[in-house]
Structure formats: C-alpha cells, structure tokens
C-alpha cells in the first residue's frame, strides 16, 4: 500500500507591491512592506495578482529613496516590467527570518487571546499591531465591540505564547475604562 504524505500548503507572506516599471532594462519599483535589505537576502519571490501567480528569480536589487528597485530574471524590457505593475510580492514561510527572543511576527500575534493576569479573565483578542509609535501597540478587540490599545512593553505584556495563541498582560486600574465589567 503506498504511503500518502499530505503537506500543509505553504503560507505566503506579502512583503511588497510593484508600483511601476523603471527605465528600459526590465526593472520594477516595489513599495516595500518589509525592511529594505530584505530583498537582498532572497533568491526568489512569488508575484501574484487576482488571476495568476508565478515565482521569479531576483537578478539585482538596488534602492531609490524608500523604494526597492528589482530586476527579475526573464524580465528584460520596459513592456515586460510594466505588465507586472500592481502585482503583489510574496515570500513563503521558508523565507521568514529567525527572530530574536521576545520578538514576534505580527501575523502570529493577530488572533491571540489576551488574558489579564490580575483577574485571570480573557479580555479580548489581538486584531492588529500598530507600529507608528514609540513602541508597538496591540489593538485588542473586547467583547461588545470596543477596542483598547496595549503598549507592547514589559510593564504591560508579561508573557507571549504563540503556540497557545495567548498573550498575558498586567493592566493598570482603569485601563479598560470600565469595559472589564461589561
């Protein structure tokens, strides 16, 4: 009897979007959702739109202000590059970097239950992580449709267990603004 191995479909992670062609040699300009140097570490990426997706080998990477300019193998002129406009740029889980201790991917935090260690109650679920501030803020959806933002600092966040999808926090009195009684 043959052995059948079912592989979990490899998740794609979006790291950018092609916004335009550059010059005449087939380069594309990418709006980057990752750090700029990320493209230098990659051999291939997946380009996808609503109709199709295809893996492309990276030939060259350079930068123009905050944009990444990439030359893909087989894309050799402006027309071919323009045909890739609006394609999203993905990597697979295999291409994710190993993170330092106490550092997490946002995609892993989203959906985690948030438990208040003082009360022992789950107060909500992380729905987003905002990164435009001095420290990251965990956007937590509470029951009843309200939201709170918990700073991702040791004073509040005591433990993160991605495997159990649980973030344990200690909040100051009144932090939930009376929502904890709801």
XYZ file of C-alpha atoms in Angstrom:
182
model
C 0.000 0.000 0.000
C 1.510 3.371 -0.991
C 2.172 5.955 1.677
C 0.474 9.273 1.048
C 2.018 12.349 2.615
C -0.161 15.408 2.877
C 1.841 18.600 3.001
C 0.421 21.682 4.551
C 0.081 24.376 1.935
C 2.913 26.838 2.436
C 1.549 30.179 3.539
C 2.556 33.238 1.542
C 3.620 36.429 3.256
C 3.211 39.719 1.416
C 6.358 41.853 1.501
C 5.595 44.424 -1.182
C 3.748 45.554 -4.280
C 5.069 46.515 -7.692
C 4.102 50.111 -8.396
C 5.852 50.827 -11.673
C 8.474 49.958 -14.265
C 11.861 51.677 -14.073
C 13.900 52.728 -17.118
C 14.258 50.371 -20.087
C 16.048 47.271 -18.749
C 13.050 45.493 -17.174
C 13.432 46.725 -13.614
C 10.407 47.279 -11.378
C 9.837 49.653 -8.473
C 8.439 47.930 -5.364
C 6.634 49.553 -2.466
C 8.185 47.609 0.393
C 6.209 46.212 3.379
C 9.329 44.723 4.962
C 12.718 46.233 5.695
C 14.655 47.468 2.670
C 17.501 44.976 2.889
C 15.064 42.038 2.868
C 15.171 41.710 -0.928
C 18.954 41.278 -0.905
C 18.553 38.103 1.172
C 16.129 36.462 -1.257
C 16.828 34.381 -4.347
C 13.199 34.195 -5.494
C 9.822 35.756 -4.769
C 6.277 34.992 -5.848
C 4.469 37.652 -7.871
C 0.691 37.378 -7.855
C -2.421 39.217 -8.897
C -6.059 38.083 -8.878
C -5.600 35.888 -11.929
C -2.211 34.253 -11.552
C 0.948 33.799 -9.564
C 4.455 32.907 -10.626
C 7.844 32.535 -8.995
C 10.576 34.905 -10.212
C 14.319 34.750 -9.622
C 15.883 38.010 -8.415
C 18.853 39.133 -10.538
C 19.630 42.500 -8.970
C 18.431 44.787 -6.173
C 19.073 48.490 -5.701
C 17.324 51.343 -3.916
C 15.756 54.652 -4.857
C 14.797 56.658 -1.773
C 12.472 54.343 0.199
C 11.639 52.138 -2.772
C 13.234 48.874 -3.845
C 14.240 48.518 -7.497
C 14.413 44.871 -8.581
C 15.483 43.193 -11.814
C 13.874 39.767 -12.260
C 15.382 37.092 -14.488
C 13.437 36.910 -17.751
C 12.014 40.427 -17.452
C 14.268 42.235 -19.905
C 12.446 45.322 -21.160
C 10.100 48.047 -20.011
C 6.998 46.412 -21.542
C 7.567 43.194 -19.589
C 8.176 45.222 -16.428
C 5.029 47.320 -16.944
C 2.985 44.121 -17.289
C 3.926 43.358 -13.653
C 2.560 46.663 -12.309
C 0.186 46.140 -9.343
C 1.385 42.576 -8.738
C 1.887 41.801 -5.058
C 5.239 40.397 -3.934
C 5.247 37.378 -1.609
C 7.686 35.083 0.142
C 6.916 31.717 1.728
C 7.235 30.729 5.378
C 10.571 29.114 4.499
C 11.960 32.570 3.710
C 10.990 34.097 7.058
C 13.883 35.163 9.223
C 14.577 33.591 12.584
C 13.562 36.258 15.082
C 15.405 37.195 18.276
C 13.895 36.185 21.610
C 10.807 38.198 22.617
C 10.253 39.336 19.027
C 7.234 38.124 17.079
C 5.745 38.367 13.635
C 2.572 40.453 13.596
C 0.786 37.678 11.709
C 1.483 35.355 14.666
C 0.173 37.842 17.253
C -3.100 38.531 15.443
C -5.781 36.241 16.827
C -4.037 35.692 20.167
C -6.290 35.820 23.232
C -5.280 38.486 25.754
C -5.532 37.377 29.383
C -5.398 39.785 32.334
C -3.171 38.119 34.935
C -4.775 40.096 37.799
C -8.310 38.828 37.138
C -7.493 35.636 35.245
C -10.025 36.672 32.591
C -9.531 36.763 28.844
C -10.285 40.383 27.970
C -10.182 40.145 24.178
C -8.260 39.203 21.048
C -5.397 40.963 19.271
C -6.720 42.206 15.926
C -3.779 44.361 14.809
C -0.393 45.708 15.835
C 0.305 49.395 15.267
C 3.940 50.274 14.680
C 3.903 54.039 14.058
C 4.535 54.928 17.689
C 7.475 54.882 20.113
C 6.563 51.273 20.909
C 4.256 48.815 19.214
C 0.616 48.900 20.302
C -1.504 45.749 20.419
C -5.012 46.548 19.208
C -7.293 44.352 21.304
C -10.939 43.774 20.393
C -13.025 43.475 23.554
C -16.409 41.827 23.875
C -19.132 44.286 22.949
C -17.193 45.746 20.044
C -14.893 48.098 21.973
C -11.142 48.271 21.351
C -8.170 49.126 23.528
C -4.513 49.604 22.670
C -1.979 47.934 24.944
C 1.634 49.129 24.665
C 3.927 46.195 23.863
C 6.281 46.883 26.756
C 7.346 44.715 29.704
C 5.296 46.850 32.130
C 2.091 45.548 30.495
C 2.954 42.446 28.443
C 4.203 39.709 30.754
C 4.183 36.619 28.532
C 3.604 35.797 24.869
C 2.953 32.177 23.928
C 2.462 31.950 20.172
C 1.978 28.157 20.281
C -1.011 28.584 22.633
C -2.148 31.831 20.917
C -2.098 33.578 24.314
C -0.726 36.933 25.479
C -0.745 37.549 29.226
C -0.861 41.134 30.446
C -0.987 43.150 33.656
C -3.010 46.321 33.286
C -3.169 49.391 35.481
C -6.504 50.026 37.245
C -8.991 51.759 34.962
C -7.044 50.871 31.801
C -10.087 49.232 30.254
C -12.239 52.228 31.219
C -14.968 50.186 32.858
C -15.111 47.797 29.900
C -13.834 44.991 32.146
C -17.200 44.875 33.920
C -19.054 44.548 30.614
